[in-house]
Amino acid sequence: MQKLIGANEEDDEEEIEMDVKEEDNENGQKHISAQMMLGADGVMPSTSHQFQIQQQLQEQVSTPGGGARRSRPLEEKERTKLRERHRRALTARILAGLRKHGNYNLRVRADINDVIAALAREAGWVVLPDGTTFPSRSQGSRPAGDSSAGLTSSSSEMLSQQAPPTSLQGVSSGYCALVEYNACHMKGVFMPTPAPYDLSSSGHSQSSGMVGNGGEQTESLPLIAGSMEVINDKQLGVVNMKCELVDPDGLLKQLRVLKSINVDGVMIDCWWGIVEAHAPQEYNWNGYRKLFQMVHELKLKLQVVMSFHECGGNVGDDVCIPLPHWVAEIGRSNPDIFFTDREGRRNTECLSWGIDKERVLRGRTAVEVYFDFMRSFRVEFNEFFEDGIISMVEVGLGPCGELRYPSCPVKHGWRYPGIGEFQCYDQYMLKSLRKAAEMRGHSFWARGPDNAGSYSSHPHETGFFCDEGDYDGYYGRFFLNWYSQLLINHGDLVLSLAKLAFEGSCIAAKLPGIHWWYKTSSHAAELTAGFYNPCNRDGYIAIAAMLHKHGAALNFACAELQFLEQLEDLQEALANPQGLVWQVLNAAWEACITVVSENAFVCHDRVGYNKILENVKPVNDPDGRHFSSFTYLRLTPLLMERQNFMEFERFVKRMHGEAVLYLQGSQW
């Protein structure tokens, strides 16, 4: 029987296709003949097998009196064939039309499921890789016309959609700005109002405004003006997957509003999956050029993010921006280019650090690919660097743009406060582990821990992370040192090339705030993410030293972390946000690193703004230390409401060091 549409052509190598036909014999009677076609392996079925099939067909069409008649089942089979041929023809025309006119990113062998998924995403639904489908955050939590316009900085749009507030743990796959994915808005995962630990700080919205720094009025604090999603109840992206500016007029209005309250500038993600989407070293910067020119004309500053990760599939993601198509094509034949867990599950959020020096990307290593991308950006926008419009370049170093392993992927079953899993089982990282074990003289250590639990385990449930567990044994210390050193080496290598590409410009790297299980001895969630920071070791000093080596700033999303201690969920997870903030910031201050930050939660009220100001511009710091810039997340339709916007304007003034009065006349 012929394959139905959508069947995988590689799955039927052993299939024998049978063509059933009716023929007239010499006497004019109908009889059935069964022709056996060669299988994909080229093997002709045996003669006895053919005879059995013919015998069965004869029995099916014989009447009780021995005569032959037309068989109802055979007629159904013929009709089924015709229906399937007709369906294939329709699907082919639909796919051709969508690719040509709708700019949908459909694979060559796409089937009707791909079409349905694309249309569902355009309608605002979330479609996960396994087919699970549900309403997006914007559909599920907002009335029509008030869609999610989160301020996360996503490379393609500027005034943002409402992604969930960013989390200090950094588990989301990127700020979920609404990017038009080939003419359809690819929505992400629907989540109810997220808890503090579900708020992803890891992506970046398409554009972000900068709000002053902590003290003097120097250019600073990026206010993420994200991607504006709702204009007259119609969802619009800013830069689509063809790198075209979608709604310049609407965008210009939003930027003028930001300019009117003296926001310093905007932050914008430049997505690898958009710019170099179709072929190696073929870059399309058209939409970004128009966007940058618009920002320049308004005399705003730019902070850009080199986003080498995909967006979509994790907590708070309302959008899908995949890695370049040509990279995905390589990944289908060589899945070891992606991070892999113990069960062999691949994580396509970003490339494994195991191929940083492996020429597996059509003759280039991963770091060469990153460097070529950054160099192309530097050449393309040279005048913006020369004029000082681009004030900072943040370099993506891992999932969500953060320097960490993708240890907590929601799509693989992670749930807060799970410890996550080690991501070191692709062939390239295992080769590195074997080499390290042999150099240590213990080749049998060339393996990952076999008692480290699963994604959602708690430390005390495992033999590796429990108190006095294997993490602190000889093998555990060896493995964790190797695992964390790979993270530092990756950051060191990529930032060294970024420094070369953006010579003379400020570069930055982003670090997540993984604060759950911080009060345990092992700090399990930090260990799986690559931070070797148990209670008897400081895992952030080496990272700070690496950043200092390249003159890179540290972007740490911790503006409200120290105020979370009272939350019950954090207490149950033995979290210590304040302790984590203190440790990371002290490591940065000691290394003389510039620190920038962003808020972790959506904030529209004065109390929340005061908490941010207390952290970003501490009054009682004996050394007068403060953050050099602050990125506000996110610009949404709710923020633009009159009262909320008035509060935000006061916040911007205070961030710039201006005195602000209450309406009654008292000082704020």
mmCIF file with all atom_site columns, C-alpha atoms in Angstrom, residues 129-226:
data_model
loop_
_atom_site.group_PDB
_atom_site.id
_atom_site.type_symbol
_atom_site.label_atom_id
_atom_site.label_alt_id
_atom_site.label_comp_id
_atom_site.label_asym_id
_atom_site.label_entity_id
_atom_site.label_seq_id
_atom_site.pdbx_PDB_ins_code
_atom_site.Cartn_x
_atom_site.Cartn_y
_atom_site.Cartn_z
_atom_site.occupancy
_atom_site.B_iso_or_equiv
_atom_site.pdbx_formal_charge
_atom_site.auth_seq_id
_atom_site.auth_comp_id
_atom_site.auth_asym_id
_atom_site.auth_atom_id
_atom_site.pdbx_PDB_model_num
ATOM 1  C CA . PRO A 1 129 ? 8.053  19.983 18.521 1.00 0.00 ? 129 PRO A CA 1
ATOM 2  C CA . ASP A 1 130 ? 6.068  16.972 19.751 1.00 0.00 ? 130 ASP A CA 1
ATOM 3  C CA . GLY A 1 131 ? 2.829  18.451 18.393 1.00 0.00 ? 131 GLY A CA 1
ATOM 4  C CA . THR A 1 132 ? 1.444  19.689 21.699 1.00 0.00 ? 132 THR A CA 1
ATOM 5  C CA . THR A 1 133 ? -0.630 22.783 20.914 1.00 0.00 ? 133 THR A CA 1
ATOM 6  C CA . PHE A 1 134 ? -2.141 25.376 23.220 1.00 0.00 ? 134 PHE A CA 1
ATOM 7  C CA . PRO A 1 135 ? -2.875 29.116 23.341 1.00 0.00 ? 135 PRO A CA 1
ATOM 8  C CA . SER A 1 136 ? 0.062  31.463 23.657 1.00 0.00 ? 136 SER A CA 1
ATOM 9  C CA . ARG A 1 137 ? 0.601  33.677 26.671 1.00 0.00 ? 137 ARG A CA 1
ATOM 10 C CA . SER A 1 138 ? -0.874 36.623 24.858 1.00 0.00 ? 138 SER A CA 1
ATOM 11 C CA . GLN A 1 139 ? -3.993 34.723 23.880 1.00 0.00 ? 139 GLN A CA 1
ATOM 12 C CA . GLY A 1 140 ? -4.447 33.061 27.197 1.00 0.00 ? 140 GLY A CA 1
ATOM 13 C CA . SER A 1 141 ? -3.977 36.031 29.451 1.00 0.00 ? 141 SER A CA 1
ATOM 14 C CA . ARG A 1 142 ? -4.998 39.101 27.503 1.00 0.00 ? 142 ARG A CA 1
ATOM 15 C CA . PRO A 1 143 ? -8.160 40.215 25.770 1.00 0.00 ? 143 PRO A CA 1
ATOM 16 C CA . ALA A 1 144 ? -8.099 40.751 22.051 1.00 0.00 ? 144 ALA A CA 1
ATOM 17 C CA . GLY A 1 145 ? -6.401 43.948 21.131 1.00 0.00 ? 145 GLY A CA 1
ATOM 18 C CA . ASP A 1 146 ? -4.208 43.932 24.223 1.00 0.00 ? 146 ASP A CA 1
ATOM 19 C CA . SER A 1 147 ? -1.709 41.364 23.144 1.00 0.00 ? 147 SER A CA 1
ATOM 20 C CA . SER A 1 148 ? 1.600  40.662 24.721 1.00 0.00 ? 148 SER A CA 1
ATOM 21 C CA . ALA A 1 149 ? 4.052  43.346 23.956 1.00 0.00 ? 149 ALA A CA 1
ATOM 22 C CA . GLY A 1 150 ? 6.934  42.382 26.140 1.00 0.00 ? 150 GLY A CA 1
ATOM 23 C CA . LEU A 1 151 ? 9.989  44.400 26.329 1.00 0.00 ? 151 LEU A CA 1
ATOM 24 C CA . THR A 1 152 ? 12.394 41.653 25.749 1.00 0.00 ? 152 THR A CA 1
ATOM 25 C CA . SER A 1 153 ? 15.027 42.381 23.266 1.00 0.00 ? 153 SER A CA 1
ATOM 26 C CA . SER A 1 154 ? 14.475 40.195 20.303 1.00 0.00 ? 154 SER A CA 1
ATOM 27 C CA . SER A 1 155 ? 16.457 40.861 17.235 1.00 0.00 ? 155 SER A CA 1
ATOM 28 C CA . SER A 1 156 ? 13.719 41.518 14.884 1.00 0.00 ? 156 SER A CA 1
ATOM 29 C CA . GLU A 1 157 ? 11.358 43.863 16.474 1.00 0.00 ? 157 GLU A CA 1
ATOM 30 C CA . MET A 1 158 ? 11.736 46.794 18.519 1.00 0.00 ? 158 MET A CA 1
ATOM 31 C CA . LEU A 1 159 ? 8.801  47.708 20.607 1.00 0.00 ? 159 LEU A CA 1
ATOM 32 C CA . SER A 1 160 ? 8.213  44.547 22.394 1.00 0.00 ? 160 SER A CA 1
ATOM 33 C CA . GLN A 1 161 ? 5.741  41.919 23.135 1.00 0.00 ? 161 GLN A CA 1
ATOM 34 C CA . GLN A 1 162 ? 5.006  40.762 26.552 1.00 0.00 ? 162 GLN A CA 1
ATOM 35 C CA . ALA A 1 163 ? 7.276  37.947 27.341 1.00 0.00 ? 163 ALA A CA 1
ATOM 36 C CA . PRO A 1 164 ? 7.061  36.874 30.908 1.00 0.00 ? 164 PRO A CA 1
ATOM 37 C CA . PRO A 1 165 ? 9.257  38.734 33.273 1.00 0.00 ? 165 PRO A CA 1
ATOM 38 C CA . THR A 1 166 ? 12.757 37.599 33.000 1.00 0.00 ? 166 THR A CA 1
ATOM 39 C CA . SER A 1 167 ? 14.054 35.097 35.440 1.00 0.00 ? 167 SER A CA 1
ATOM 40 C CA . LEU A 1 168 ? 17.103 35.245 37.434 1.00 0.00 ? 168 LEU A CA 1
ATOM 41 C CA . GLN A 1 169 ? 17.774 31.686 36.746 1.00 0.00 ? 169 GLN A CA 1
ATOM 42 C CA . GLY A 1 170 ? 17.985 32.099 33.043 1.00 0.00 ? 170 GLY A CA 1
ATOM 43 C CA . VAL A 1 171 ? 16.052 29.109 31.841 1.00 0.00 ? 171 VAL A CA 1
ATOM 44 C CA . SER A 1 172 ? 14.105 30.623 29.060 1.00 0.00 ? 172 SER A CA 1
ATOM 45 C CA . SER A 1 173 ? 15.276 30.407 25.565 1.00 0.00 ? 173 SER A CA 1
ATOM 46 C CA . GLY A 1 174 ? 15.378 34.009 24.959 1.00 0.00 ? 174 GLY A CA 1
ATOM 47 C CA . TYR A 1 175 ? 13.419 37.120 25.456 1.00 0.00 ? 175 TYR A CA 1
ATOM 48 C CA . CYS A 1 176 ? 10.228 36.563 23.656 1.00 0.00 ? 176 CYS A CA 1
ATOM 49 C CA . ALA A 1 177 ? 9.748  39.553 21.541 1.00 0.00 ? 177 ALA A CA 1
ATOM 50 C CA . LEU A 1 178 ? 7.182  39.066 18.874 1.00 0.00 ? 178 LEU A CA 1
ATOM 51 C CA . VAL A 1 179 ? 9.198  38.407 15.762 1.00 0.00 ? 179 VAL A CA 1
ATOM 52 C CA . GLU A 1 180 ? 7.330  37.857 12.567 1.00 0.00 ? 180 GLU A CA 1
ATOM 53 C CA . TYR A 1 181 ? 8.521  34.460 11.522 1.00 0.00 ? 181 TYR A CA 1
ATOM 54 C CA . ASN A 1 182 ? 8.233  34.464 7.769  1.00 0.00 ? 182 ASN A CA 1
ATOM 55 C CA . ALA A 1 183 ? 5.023  36.421 7.808  1.00 0.00 ? 183 ALA A CA 1
ATOM 56 C CA . CYS A 1 184 ? 3.588  34.447 10.686 1.00 0.00 ? 184 CYS A CA 1
ATOM 57 C CA . HIS A 1 185 ? 4.066  35.403 14.298 1.00 0.00 ? 185 HIS A CA 1
ATOM 58 C CA . MET A 1 186 ? 5.562  32.305 15.875 1.00 0.00 ? 186 MET A CA 1
ATOM 59 C CA . LYS A 1 187 ? 4.154  32.244 19.343 1.00 0.00 ? 187 LYS A CA 1
ATOM 60 C CA . GLY A 1 188 ? 5.842  30.481 22.191 1.00 0.00 ? 188 GLY A CA 1
ATOM 61 C CA . VAL A 1 189 ? 4.788  28.607 25.266 1.00 0.00 ? 189 VAL A CA 1
ATOM 62 C CA . PHE A 1 190 ? 1.653  29.634 27.109 1.00 0.00 ? 190 PHE A CA 1
ATOM 63 C CA . MET A 1 191 ? 2.317  30.025 30.773 1.00 0.00 ? 191 MET A CA 1
ATOM 64 C CA . PRO A 1 192 ? 0.021  31.308 33.508 1.00 0.00 ? 192 PRO A CA 1
ATOM 65 C CA . THR A 1 193 ? 1.235  34.301 35.435 1.00 0.00 ? 193 THR A CA 1
ATOM 66 C CA . PRO A 1 194 ? 4.739  33.103 36.166 1.00 0.00 ? 194 PRO A CA 1
ATOM 67 C CA . ALA A 1 195 ? 6.260  32.671 39.571 1.00 0.00 ? 195 ALA A CA 1
ATOM 68 C CA . PRO A 1 196 ? 9.509  34.512 40.254 1.00 0.00 ? 196 PRO A CA 1
ATOM 69 C CA . TYR A 1 197 ? 11.548 31.502 39.322 1.00 0.00 ? 197 TYR A CA 1
ATOM 70 C CA . ASP A 1 198 ? 9.778  31.140 35.990 1.00 0.00 ? 198 ASP A CA 1
ATOM 71 C CA . LEU A 1 199 ? 10.646 34.582 34.823 1.00 0.00 ? 199 LEU A CA 1
ATOM 72 C CA . SER A 1 200 ? 13.218 34.319 32.148 1.00 0.00 ? 200 SER A CA 1
ATOM 73 C CA . SER A 1 201 ? 15.977 36.826 31.999 1.00 0.00 ? 201 SER A CA 1
ATOM 74 C CA . SER A 1 202 ? 17.669 35.157 29.220 1.00 0.00 ? 202 SER A CA 1
ATOM 75 C CA . GLY A 1 203 ? 16.626 36.439 25.910 1.00 0.00 ? 203 GLY A CA 1
ATOM 76 C CA . HIS A 1 204 ? 16.505 39.917 24.660 1.00 0.00 ? 204 HIS A CA 1
ATOM 77 C CA . SER A 1 205 ? 13.807 41.997 23.281 1.00 0.00 ? 205 SER A CA 1
ATOM 78 C CA . GLN A 1 206 ? 14.032 43.445 19.897 1.00 0.00 ? 206 GLN A CA 1
ATOM 79 C CA . SER A 1 207 ? 14.743 46.867 21.020 1.00 0.00 ? 207 SER A CA 1
ATOM 80 C CA . SER A 1 208 ? 15.303 48.461 24.275 1.00 0.00 ? 208 SER A CA 1
ATOM 81 C CA . GLY A 1 209 ? 15.475 51.939 25.539 1.00 0.00 ? 209 GLY A CA 1
ATOM 82 C CA . MET A 1 210 ? 18.282 52.958 27.801 1.00 0.00 ? 210 MET A CA 1
ATOM 83 C CA . VAL A 1 211 ? 17.434 54.655 31.009 1.00 0.00 ? 211 VAL A CA 1
ATOM 84 C CA . GLY A 1 212 ? 20.334 56.488 32.620 1.00 0.00 ? 212 GLY A CA 1
ATOM 85 C CA . ASN A 1 213 ? 22.932 55.201 35.024 1.00 0.00 ? 213 ASN A CA 1
ATOM 86 C CA . GLY A 1 214 ? 23.271 55.284 38.689 1.00 0.00 ? 214 GLY A CA 1
ATOM 87 C CA . GLY A 1 215 ? 24.554 58.691 39.501 1.00 0.00 ? 215 GLY A CA 1
ATOM 88 C CA . GLU A 1 216 ? 25.757 61.225 37.017 1.00 0.00 ? 216 GLU A CA 1
ATOM 89 C CA . GLN A 1 217 ? 23.856 61.644 33.816 1.00 0.00 ? 217 GLN A CA 1
ATOM 90 C CA . THR A 1 218 ? 25.969 59.570 31.579 1.00 0.00 ? 218 THR A CA 1
ATOM 91 C CA . GLU A 1 219 ? 24.526 57.421 28.882 1.00 0.00 ? 219 GLU A CA 1
ATOM 92 C CA . SER A 1 220 ? 23.564 54.177 30.385 1.00 0.00 ? 220 SER A CA 1
ATOM 93 C CA . LEU A 1 221 ? 20.735 52.036 31.297 1.00 0.00 ? 221 LEU A CA 1
ATOM 94 C CA . PRO A 1 222 ? 19.093 50.374 28.351 1.00 0.00 ? 222 PRO A CA 1
ATOM 95 C CA . LEU A 1 223 ? 15.363 50.434 28.617 1.00 0.00 ? 223 LEU A CA 1
ATOM 96 C CA . ILE A 1 224 ? 14.264 47.535 26.541 1.00 0.00 ? 224 ILE A CA 1
ATOM 97 C CA . ALA A 1 225 ? 11.629 48.946 24.298 1.00 0.00 ? 225 ALA A CA 1
ATOM 98 C CA . GLY A 1 226 ? 11.041 45.476 23.015 1.00 0.00 ? 226 GLY A CA 1
#
